């Protein structure tokens, strides 16, 4: 089974994955023969199946509130909107627009994801009307000063990691696969991640991140999954806790919309970045 | 006349905009309180302290399923010292029609091109609002018809720039100016159309892998004036701007490899007195998570060259090296700072510069800016004209203008 046959949705792992509740293959069909595979192939099969279930959404729009808390619990809030487009045989395209805080309103990020090559990313700064391309080494940096790195949120292509099924565990009463994945790109900020996916619907429930020195850095917990458009499981809440600094970031996802008629040239070019608001 | 045309256009668009009921309307306002403190009194005895207030309003409406949009952004500054710096400008007042792979904008807009940090060579569309800042990064709204086409092989921009904006100049009581003040209202033009030329720009830009580039041709009235010393009826000297007609071809290119961004800007200008070429070349290296912290450190180095050498009257940077560091703390307050020095490798004139900003709470920002000018000598009061045009001492009139500026902004 070659991974590149399967396309991955941006944010797919974090935004959850879709199970066709009324049609298509069930999870058990997709994971046929899992028990007989060596751990690396089993891990890849799980993520490939999860990715397949998340595919076919065409395009998506969602609103996001980000709550940053420092170690004393003081909160800073940011509101943003995300538009996302599936691109056949390549990584997906993503436009993020910042609404608040007001001083950065209209700031926007455009990402053209790729499976193996580094993603292309541009940032638009409305005060100076300037579009700046972002170096790909930036992926390990904080996304909007949050505890999420760019690489945690953007371009979760299957090809960007190698996998190993390390076992099973029960999380909040749900049976989960635990898969270790290692980033392929040397610019990643992580040595490895441990990912919990529930066996029933292959939704990411928890991720532990280990820094380059292999110390435990962060834990992400994902909750409030709901089924959208009768096939896509999407999370309502995510909580990232940084164990080394005591800071945390909560994401609240709202108003998921699918197949809204977004267009590649009109909505995901550097021109659209300049007028995104 | 230009203002009346613009106002008419805006009114027509507003009327149109209200017609739709499926749209959204947004109002944004920011108020700025700015204080500048100078190390010395000015050459002409100007004050050491320069307070001012500014307000920028933005009205935005989109309708017709976001296919039509109207943006109006008036800006006003009131300066306690310099009456010329008290000014109003329609930064933007334009209507847009967004198609599937094209967009059309009609009205006053600001468009920025370029990749380098210290000097913006290829940025040609908008006139500089020089009273706002000596760095030339503030721009006046330019009335235009702008059609942009998105194709597989890149983006093509076609622009008709209708009407000329005169550069603003600090007045007699203003700081950060030449030894004599410029007088915009006395401007003369090479073009018979004077203040109402139709300038044209064609540009192609594209990205492929780690490379991205843009190339354009501009034909019309130069945004950069020649300055001629004159004496008014009261026996006071001033500089009369003269705007020649030019053809300018420009190229910008950037290549990103890992931490490194390599940058190039180049122009060929038909010139005021013979064709000349100029370029900026440099890099920025970004160290993400510098020193085990969550901050980013950028190291910038650029070389600026102008083929006219000392005869390049319109720039201080004709054979100059610039190095700087950019700090982004990646904290909740978005704290950033840029420190730099520009050094003229032949005359040893230099400029130290610091820019910093952070948010205070969710609706306020605090910005700091400071510059130190050195390496040049003060203009000779007995030979002011000669000093004014001494090509080896172009920063003469800035030598007493070291300053620190704080600006507090409130966003509504």
XYZ file of C-alpha atoms in Angstrom:
689
model
C 0.000 0.000 0.000
C 1.595 3.250 -1.055
C 0.685 6.295 0.907
C 0.689 8.710 -1.995
C -2.408 7.096 -3.464
C -4.389 8.706 -0.711
C -5.018 12.361 -0.348
C -4.993 14.053 2.992
C -7.132 16.899 4.171
C -5.429 19.884 5.743
C -6.271 19.889 9.408
C -7.625 16.424 8.758
C -6.133 14.846 11.803
C -7.098 17.671 14.098
C -10.433 18.609 12.649
C -11.409 15.000 12.920
C -12.202 12.531 10.266
C -15.395 11.592 8.536
C -17.221 8.313 8.700
C -19.779 7.704 5.990
C -22.723 6.892 8.230
C -25.087 5.952 5.454
C -22.812 4.919 2.593
C -19.303 3.833 1.699
C -16.922 1.650 3.620
C -17.137 1.239 7.365
C -14.103 1.522 9.610
C -13.799 -2.238 10.008
C -13.689 -2.711 6.219
C -10.993 -0.074 5.861
C -8.860 -1.704 8.540
C -9.204 -5.228 7.139
C -6.182 -7.342 8.034
C -4.779 -4.811 10.538
C -3.872 -7.538 13.036
C -1.588 -9.350 10.612
C 0.471 -6.254 9.680
C 3.785 -5.226 11.246
C 3.454 -2.129 13.513
C 4.705 0.446 10.958
C 2.325 -0.713 8.232
C -0.523 -0.960 10.738
C 0.086 2.642 11.859
C 0.164 3.838 8.252
C -3.026 1.920 7.474
C -4.859 3.543 10.372
C -3.847 7.058 9.313
C -4.504 6.348 5.662
C -7.978 5.097 6.514
C -8.625 8.103 8.769
C -7.473 10.384 5.972
C -9.693 8.686 3.390
C -12.689 9.150 5.630
C -11.937 12.884 5.891
C -11.575 13.281 2.116
C -14.237 14.306 -0.323
C -15.380 17.396 1.559
C -14.675 19.571 -1.562
C -14.406 22.786 0.429
C -15.073 23.916 3.951
C -15.484 27.099 5.950
C -15.345 27.358 9.725
C -15.028 29.982 12.455
C -12.554 29.637 15.261
C -12.068 31.285 18.619
C -8.660 30.908 20.199
C -8.190 31.442 23.946
C -4.564 31.780 25.047
C -3.888 31.342 28.766
C -0.594 32.052 30.456
C 0.621 30.100 33.497
C -1.363 32.449 35.799
C -4.536 31.781 33.803
C -4.874 35.272 32.243
C -6.667 34.944 28.906
C -6.132 36.548 25.482
C -8.744 35.898 22.796
C -8.468 35.796 19.011
C -11.203 35.225 16.459
C -10.450 33.889 13.009
C -12.127 32.383 9.987
C -10.769 29.531 7.927
C -11.574 28.546 4.347
C -10.175 25.319 2.957
C -10.192 23.688 -0.471
C -9.365 20.132 -1.533
C -6.846 19.986 -4.381
C -6.697 16.670 -6.261
C -3.230 15.053 -6.116
C -1.688 17.799 -3.989
C -1.932 19.251 -0.503
C -4.976 21.363 0.242
C -5.240 25.150 0.123
C -6.123 27.143 3.185
C -6.939 30.788 3.902
C -6.997 32.055 7.487
C -8.349 35.548 8.221
C -7.970 37.250 11.608
C -10.935 39.265 12.918
C -9.788 40.136 16.445
C -7.927 41.563 18.261
C -8.801 44.648 16.248
C -5.216 45.878 15.716
C -4.465 42.792 13.591
C -7.853 42.634 11.873
C -7.535 41.772 8.185
C -4.195 40.020 8.649
C -4.408 36.820 6.626
C -2.446 33.644 6.003
C -2.551 31.655 2.765
C -1.159 28.138 2.631
C -0.713 25.946 -0.430
C -0.015 22.526 1.036
C 2.108 19.894 -0.671
C 2.524 16.220 0.043
C 6.296 15.989 0.044
C 7.680 19.421 -0.963
C 7.577 22.163 1.697
C 4.237 24.006 1.855
C 4.046 27.509 0.386
C 2.795 30.090 2.855
C 2.176 33.816 2.534
C 1.205 36.328 5.193
C -0.644 39.560 4.369
C -0.119 42.594 6.599
C -2.924 45.073 5.932
C -1.284 48.094 7.612
C 1.520 48.103 5.029
C -0.437 46.337 2.232
C 2.375 43.836 2.067
C 2.337 40.131 1.149
C 5.323 38.267 2.621
C 6.249 34.718 1.854
C 7.054 32.758 5.011
C 10.117 30.534 5.237
C 9.191 26.873 5.561
C 11.443 26.559 8.611
C 8.736 28.595 10.355
C 6.574 25.472 10.723
C 7.857 24.765 14.212
C 7.109 28.326 15.361
C 4.019 29.308 17.370
C 0.841 29.849 15.338
C -0.488 33.301 16.305
C 1.466 33.206 19.576
C -0.561 30.178 20.667
C 0.649 26.830 22.007
C -0.120 25.394 18.576
C 2.744 25.381 16.105
C 2.033 25.975 12.407
C 2.764 22.290 11.812
C 0.129 21.217 14.368
C -2.639 22.955 12.478
C -1.646 23.090 8.861
C -0.798 20.454 6.287
C -1.426 17.221 8.115
C -0.661 15.173 5.021
C -0.197 11.428 5.607
C 3.151 11.618 3.803
C 4.604 14.052 6.342
C 5.115 11.339 8.999
C 6.248 7.758 9.434
C 4.028 5.630 11.676
C 4.114 2.784 14.178
C 1.132 1.238 15.945
C 2.290 0.930 19.548
C -0.837 -0.529 21.146
C -4.314 0.137 22.405
C -5.741 2.098 25.316
C -9.067 3.237 26.699
C -9.602 6.987 26.806
C -12.768 8.334 28.451
C -14.368 4.945 27.973
C -13.558 4.679 24.265
C -11.231 2.018 22.885
C -8.364 3.727 21.044
C -5.438 2.879 18.816
C -2.208 4.489 19.994
C 0.074 5.317 17.065
C 3.516 6.861 17.258
C 4.391 9.102 14.314
C 7.679 10.769 13.452
C 7.885 13.855 11.218
C 9.794 13.351 7.953
C 10.852 17.024 7.697
C 14.028 17.999 9.557
C 12.481 21.450 10.221
C 9.824 19.937 12.475
C 10.005 20.929 16.130
C 9.239 17.375 17.270
C 11.098 14.112 17.579
C 7.805 12.178 17.690
C 4.132 12.293 18.613
C 1.801 9.777 20.237
C -1.693 9.874 18.765
C -4.832 8.320 20.251
C -7.586 7.574 17.675
C -10.858 5.949 18.674
C -11.361 2.535 17.080
C -14.999 3.239 16.213
C -14.569 6.267 13.954
C -10.777 6.894 13.781
C -11.121 10.379 15.282
C -8.059 11.904 16.927
C -8.798 12.074 20.660
C -5.413 13.014 22.068
C -1.864 13.793 20.922
C 1.284 13.949 23.028
C 4.123 15.940 21.483
C 7.797 15.314 22.267
C 10.406 18.006 21.554
C 13.663 17.459 19.692
C 15.339 16.316 22.916
C 12.486 13.777 23.253
C 11.107 15.475 26.386
C 7.314 15.568 26.651
C 6.315 19.064 25.494
C 2.576 19.333 24.989
C -0.676 17.412 25.178
C -3.651 18.042 22.912
C -7.110 16.804 23.862
C -9.909 16.901 21.309
C -13.589 16.766 22.210
C -17.189 17.618 21.270
C -17.130 15.716 17.979
C -20.220 16.169 15.827
C -21.228 14.693 12.519
C -21.534 17.247 9.709
C -22.977 16.849 6.223
C -23.868 13.274 7.284
C -20.285 12.126 6.853
C -17.642 14.315 8.478
C -16.809 14.110 12.169
C -15.541 17.505 13.296
C -14.295 18.532 16.713
C -15.883 21.413 18.615
C -13.111 21.879 21.169
C -9.376 21.385 21.382
C -7.156 22.046 24.321
C -3.365 22.240 24.017
C -1.381 22.298 27.266
C 2.333 23.049 27.296
C 3.873 21.022 30.154
C 7.146 22.940 30.094
C 5.641 26.461 30.467
C 2.212 25.834 32.014
C 0.583 27.832 29.183
C -2.425 26.539 27.315
C -4.520 27.326 24.253
C -8.163 26.363 23.745
C -9.759 26.294 20.295
C -13.525 26.560 19.874
C -14.720 25.621 16.402
C -18.069 26.949 15.184
C -20.293 26.995 12.159
C -18.739 24.322 9.946
C -20.006 24.600 6.355
C -19.204 22.229 3.502
C -19.226 22.527 -0.316
C -19.844 26.267 -0.160
C -18.662 26.898 -3.729
C -15.138 28.181 -3.036
C -12.946 28.568 -6.084
C -9.198 28.026 -6.431
C -8.338 31.229 -8.328
C -10.910 33.470 -6.702
C -10.449 32.412 -3.084
C -6.941 30.952 -2.719
C -4.580 33.132 -4.813
C -2.266 35.799 -3.405
C -4.812 38.267 -4.836
C -7.496 36.841 -2.558
C -5.070 37.141 0.345
C -4.873 40.923 -0.205
C -8.622 41.319 -0.027
C -9.399 38.635 2.555
C -11.432 40.127 5.397
C -11.242 68.605 -9.386
C -9.655 65.302 -8.489
C -11.303 65.327 -5.078
C -14.676 66.174 -6.638
C -14.359 63.285 -9.093
C -13.425 60.906 -6.329
C -16.242 62.093 -4.112
C -18.676 61.609 -6.977
C -17.385 58.111 -7.595
C -17.639 57.229 -3.917
C -21.193 58.554 -3.673
C -22.238 56.590 -6.740
C -20.770 53.441 -5.272
C -22.325 54.044 -1.868
C -25.724 54.452 -3.489
C -25.119 51.197 -5.326
C -23.916 49.456 -2.189
C -26.996 50.279 -0.185
C -29.048 48.667 -2.919
C -28.039 45.175 -1.849
C -29.395 43.620 1.320
C -27.394 40.379 1.433
C -24.106 42.080 2.251
C -22.099 42.909 5.329
C -20.944 46.288 6.563
C -17.945 46.948 8.765
C -16.682 50.112 10.421
C -13.180 50.356 11.833
C -11.662 53.368 13.510
C -8.250 53.935 14.984
C -7.119 56.969 16.950
C -3.421 57.706 17.324
C -1.600 59.845 19.825
C 1.964 60.480 18.679
C 4.874 62.264 20.339
C 8.263 62.897 18.757
C 11.230 64.036 20.812
C 14.341 65.325 19.038
C 17.824 65.409 20.518
C 18.448 68.962 19.315
C 16.579 71.986 18.081
C 16.259 71.999 14.269
C 18.599 73.761 11.850
C 16.029 76.546 11.528
C 15.298 76.530 15.249
C 12.367 74.100 15.012
C 10.963 72.715 18.256
C 12.436 69.653 19.987
C 8.988 68.234 20.729
C 6.394 67.437 18.088
C 3.045 66.048 19.287
C 0.261 65.075 16.911
C -2.996 63.136 16.753
C -4.390 61.065 13.907
C -7.616 59.315 13.037
C -8.146 56.683 10.363
C -11.622 55.481 9.591
C -12.457 52.496 7.431
C -15.847 51.797 5.978
C -16.239 48.461 4.215
C -19.274 46.974 2.580
C -19.611 43.843 0.497
C -22.716 42.683 -1.298
C -23.817 40.623 -4.285
C -22.486 37.460 -2.529
C -19.177 39.206 -1.871
C -18.667 39.823 -5.587
C -18.894 43.584 -5.119
C -17.157 45.577 -2.443
C -16.678 49.154 -1.391
C -13.809 50.351 0.785
C -13.428 53.945 1.984
C -10.514 54.886 4.257
C -10.083 58.568 5.095
C -7.083 59.597 7.180
C -6.441 62.811 9.104
C -3.460 64.011 11.134
C -3.283 67.176 13.196
C 0.230 68.253 14.136
C 0.890 70.845 16.838
C 4.134 72.125 15.279
C 4.069 71.641 11.532
C 1.001 72.963 9.714
C 2.015 71.009 6.578
C 1.971 67.785 8.553
C -1.637 68.519 9.515
C -3.208 66.895 6.505
C -6.086 64.864 5.187
C -5.891 62.053 2.658
C -8.325 59.567 1.183
C -6.059 56.551 1.628
C -8.618 54.371 -0.118
C -11.976 54.980 -1.767
C -12.676 52.244 -4.276
C -15.221 49.851 -5.604
C -14.270 46.258 -6.493
C -15.858 43.612 -8.639
C -14.521 40.119 -7.936
C -14.817 37.580 -10.731
C -13.837 33.925 -10.795
C -10.295 34.512 -12.083
C -10.193 38.287 -12.337
C -10.854 41.357 -10.234
C -11.494 44.981 -11.092
C -10.887 47.897 -8.733
C -11.895 51.471 -9.496
C -10.971 54.361 -7.215
C -8.165 55.434 -4.916
C -6.008 52.570 -3.619
C -2.643 51.737 -2.166
C -0.585 48.981 -3.777
C 2.775 47.813 -2.429
C 5.397 45.890 -4.410
C 8.808 44.790 -3.239
C 10.705 42.335 -1.081
C 13.653 44.174 0.508
C 13.523 45.748 3.943
C 15.532 48.972 3.968
C 14.778 50.590 0.615
C 11.689 50.142 -1.548
C 12.989 50.494 -5.063
C 10.314 48.843 -7.196
C 7.324 50.227 -5.283
C 6.146 52.682 -7.922
C 2.373 53.073 -7.872
C 1.702 55.371 -4.922
C 3.131 58.759 -4.041
C 5.027 59.018 -0.748
C 3.296 60.805 2.122
C 6.609 62.242 3.287
C 5.173 64.297 6.149
C 4.003 61.102 7.827
C 7.412 59.481 7.993
C 10.872 60.106 6.599
C 11.215 56.385 5.745
C 8.825 56.814 2.806
C 6.660 53.832 3.764
C 3.481 55.896 4.178
C 1.671 56.408 0.892
C -1.086 58.598 -0.521
C -4.123 57.024 -2.172
C -3.725 56.793 -5.964
C -6.848 56.992 -8.158
C -6.787 54.095 -10.612
C -8.545 51.524 -12.691
C -6.899 48.199 -11.844
C -7.685 44.921 -13.579
C -5.993 41.806 -12.207
C -6.118 38.431 -13.963
C -5.243 35.146 -12.255
C -3.861 32.542 -14.646
C -1.997 29.234 -14.295
C 1.147 31.044 -15.394
C 0.837 33.885 -12.920
C -1.027 37.068 -12.092
C -1.260 39.906 -14.626
C -2.015 43.410 -13.352
C -3.104 46.143 -15.740
C -3.407 49.623 -14.277
C -4.452 53.021 -15.489
C -3.327 55.559 -12.890
C -5.600 58.537 -13.388
C -4.474 61.756 -11.779
C -1.211 62.618 -10.081
C -0.675 62.942 -6.350
C 1.919 65.524 -5.311
C 4.395 64.459 -2.703
C 3.820 66.011 0.712
C 6.723 67.904 2.316
C 7.258 68.945 5.940
C 6.784 72.702 6.329
C 9.082 75.400 7.636
C 8.369 74.392 11.254
C 8.626 70.681 10.452
C 11.516 68.345 11.222
C 13.175 65.582 9.173
C 13.341 67.706 6.053
C 15.930 69.281 3.782
C 17.576 72.539 4.841
C 14.897 74.306 2.786
C 11.264 73.147 2.922
C 9.649 71.674 -0.172
C 6.572 73.454 -1.485
C 4.191 71.013 -3.126
C 1.824 73.651 -4.463
C 4.638 75.172 -6.576
C 5.205 71.884 -8.431
C 5.873 71.827 -12.169
C 5.568 68.875 -14.554
C 7.213 67.633 -17.705
C 3.867 66.213 -18.775
C 1.444 68.605 -20.508
C -1.324 66.895 -18.552
C 0.313 68.252 -15.366
C -1.782 67.038 -12.415
C -4.070 64.887 -14.514
C -1.937 62.448 -16.478
C -2.986 58.878 -17.221
C -0.024 56.698 -16.274
C 0.067 53.023 -17.185
C 1.496 49.931 -15.495
C 1.632 46.338 -16.704
C 2.917 43.677 -14.295
C 3.367 39.926 -14.302
C 4.083 37.999 -11.123
C 4.374 34.310 -10.432
C 5.710 31.734 -7.985
C 7.287 28.357 -8.680
C 8.781 26.141 -5.980
C 11.058 28.214 -3.760
C 11.086 31.144 -6.221
C 8.707 34.031 -6.687
C 9.054 37.092 -8.864
C 7.318 40.107 -10.349
C 8.251 42.206 -13.355
C 6.554 45.409 -14.475
C 6.773 48.390 -16.760
C 5.622 51.837 -15.640
C 5.134 54.725 -18.031
C 4.159 58.139 -16.724
C 4.994 60.902 -14.301
C 7.756 60.110 -11.828
C 6.723 59.922 -8.171
C 10.189 61.211 -7.326
C 10.556 64.957 -7.977
C 13.637 66.955 -8.844
C 13.956 69.810 -6.334
C 14.911 73.355 -7.394
C 15.732 76.074 -4.858
C 13.586 79.212 -5.152
C 12.960 82.370 -3.140
C 9.440 83.526 -2.291
C 8.111 87.102 -1.987
C 9.201 87.346 1.644
C 12.743 86.435 0.739
C 12.466 82.907 2.150
C 14.004 80.000 0.329
C 12.044 76.884 -0.630
C 12.368 73.905 -2.941
C 10.141 73.662 -5.993
C 9.383 70.050 -7.011
C 9.541 69.222 -10.697
C 8.072 65.897 -11.831
C 9.658 64.472 -14.975
C 8.076 61.876 -17.249
C 9.719 58.475 -17.048
C 9.622 54.885 -18.252
C 10.664 52.431 -15.573
C 11.032 48.664 -15.755
C 11.226 46.880 -12.429
C 12.015 43.366 -11.217
C 11.567 41.839 -7.780
C 12.530 38.281 -6.930
C 12.754 36.180 -3.809
C 14.024 32.655 -3.234
C 13.321 30.769 -0.006
C 15.594 27.914 1.035
C 14.984 26.648 4.578
C 15.878 29.492 6.966
C 17.157 31.697 4.157
C 15.298 34.227 2.016
C 17.346 35.739 -0.831
C 15.989 39.014 -2.156
C 16.491 41.180 -5.220
C 14.895 44.403 -6.426
C 16.128 46.099 -9.601
C 14.948 48.949 -11.810
C 15.942 50.501 -15.091
C 14.675 54.083 -15.330
C 14.701 56.214 -18.499
C 15.772 58.887 -16.103
C 15.785 62.602 -15.772
C 19.130 62.995 -17.464
C 19.947 59.694 -19.125
C 18.922 56.134 -18.312
C 20.104 54.620 -15.048
C 19.858 51.311 -13.224
C 19.611 50.564 -9.532
C 19.292 47.445 -7.417
C 18.919 46.165 -3.844
C 20.228 42.709 -3.078
C 20.296 40.845 0.207
C 19.036 38.089 2.453
C 17.091 37.464 5.591
C 17.821 34.459 7.759
C 15.141 33.500 10.268
C 16.085 31.504 13.346
C 12.853 29.989 14.649
C 12.782 29.310 18.383
C 16.010 31.242 18.852
C 18.067 30.161 21.867
C 15.485 27.630 23.009
C 12.849 30.357 23.487
C 9.584 30.745 21.555
C 10.873 33.898 19.843
C 12.138 34.232 16.280
C 15.267 36.135 15.368
C 15.764 37.401 11.838
C 19.099 38.592 10.501
C 18.829 40.939 7.535
C 21.621 42.194 5.299
C 21.127 44.224 2.126
C 23.264 46.174 -0.292
C 21.730 49.123 -2.152
C 23.257 50.386 -5.371
C 22.272 53.222 -7.675
C 24.166 53.555 -10.980
C 24.107 57.342 -10.753
C 26.329 57.173 -7.655
C 26.541 60.582 -5.968
C 24.352 62.132 -8.646
C 21.385 60.140 -7.335
C 19.643 63.213 -5.921
C 16.480 61.405 -4.831
C 17.959 58.830 -2.485
C 20.389 58.737 0.417
C 21.203 55.125 -0.431
C 23.278 54.893 -3.596
C 26.107 52.677 -2.350
C 24.960 51.650 1.088
C 25.099 48.527 3.187
C 22.345 47.763 5.677
C 22.274 45.157 8.426
C 19.523 44.546 10.924
C 17.881 42.127 13.308
C 14.204 41.449 13.584
C 12.785 40.086 16.845
C 9.383 38.474 17.155
C 8.686 37.394 20.711
C 5.593 35.382 19.658
C 3.945 36.418 22.904
C 0.255 37.154 23.425
C 0.977 40.889 22.964
C 2.628 40.299 19.540
C 5.810 42.104 20.599
C 8.165 42.818 17.682
C 11.260 44.905 17.109
C 13.540 45.737 14.189
C 16.982 47.205 14.761
C 19.097 48.301 11.852
C 21.959 50.377 10.626
C 22.477 51.706 7.110
C 25.999 52.739 6.258
C 27.185 54.604 3.161
C 30.361 52.731 2.293
C 31.917 55.723 0.499
C 30.937 58.739 2.578
C 30.619 56.962 5.973
C 27.249 58.579 6.652
C 25.058 56.241 8.712
C 21.550 55.894 10.107
C 20.703 53.816 13.167
C 17.091 52.818 13.305
C 14.824 51.069 15.793
C 11.181 50.137 15.361
C 9.153 48.240 17.925
C 5.521 47.488 18.607
C 3.290 45.585 20.982
C -0.370 45.340 21.827
C -1.729 46.531 25.156
C -4.853 44.549 25.969
C -7.002 43.738 22.964
C -7.677 47.222 21.534
C -4.511 49.266 22.070
C -1.071 49.233 20.466
C 2.131 51.003 21.427
C 4.725 51.704 18.742
C 8.238 52.976 19.232
C 10.454 54.380 16.512
C 13.845 56.037 16.719
C 16.605 57.143 14.378
C 20.111 58.499 14.810
C 21.797 60.218 11.875
C 25.569 60.415 11.833
C 28.725 60.552 9.761
C 27.698 63.670 7.864
C 28.513 67.281 8.658
C 26.012 70.055 9.328
C 25.136 72.307 6.388
C 27.181 75.486 6.168
C 24.823 78.370 6.966
C 26.809 80.718 4.760
C 26.648 78.395 1.816
C 23.272 76.715 2.326
C 22.636 76.057 -1.366
C 25.990 74.394 -1.900
C 25.460 72.364 1.264
C 21.996 71.401 0.097
C 23.363 69.759 -3.009
C 26.654 68.417 -1.695
C 26.599 64.869 -3.085
C 28.996 63.541 -0.447
C 26.970 64.919 2.454
C 23.355 64.262 1.469
C 22.215 63.611 5.014
C 23.569 67.026 6.146
C 20.154 68.462 6.900
C 19.220 65.421 9.026
C 22.272 65.581 11.282
C 20.388 67.427 14.039
C 17.200 65.376 13.643
C 17.945 62.339 15.849
C 14.594 61.427 17.318
C 12.494 59.024 19.320
C 8.804 58.620 18.569
C 6.087 56.959 20.634
C 2.642 56.319 19.263
C -0.317 54.999 21.217
C -3.225 53.756 19.122
C -6.730 52.809 20.143
C -8.781 50.616 17.820
C -12.582 50.664 17.751
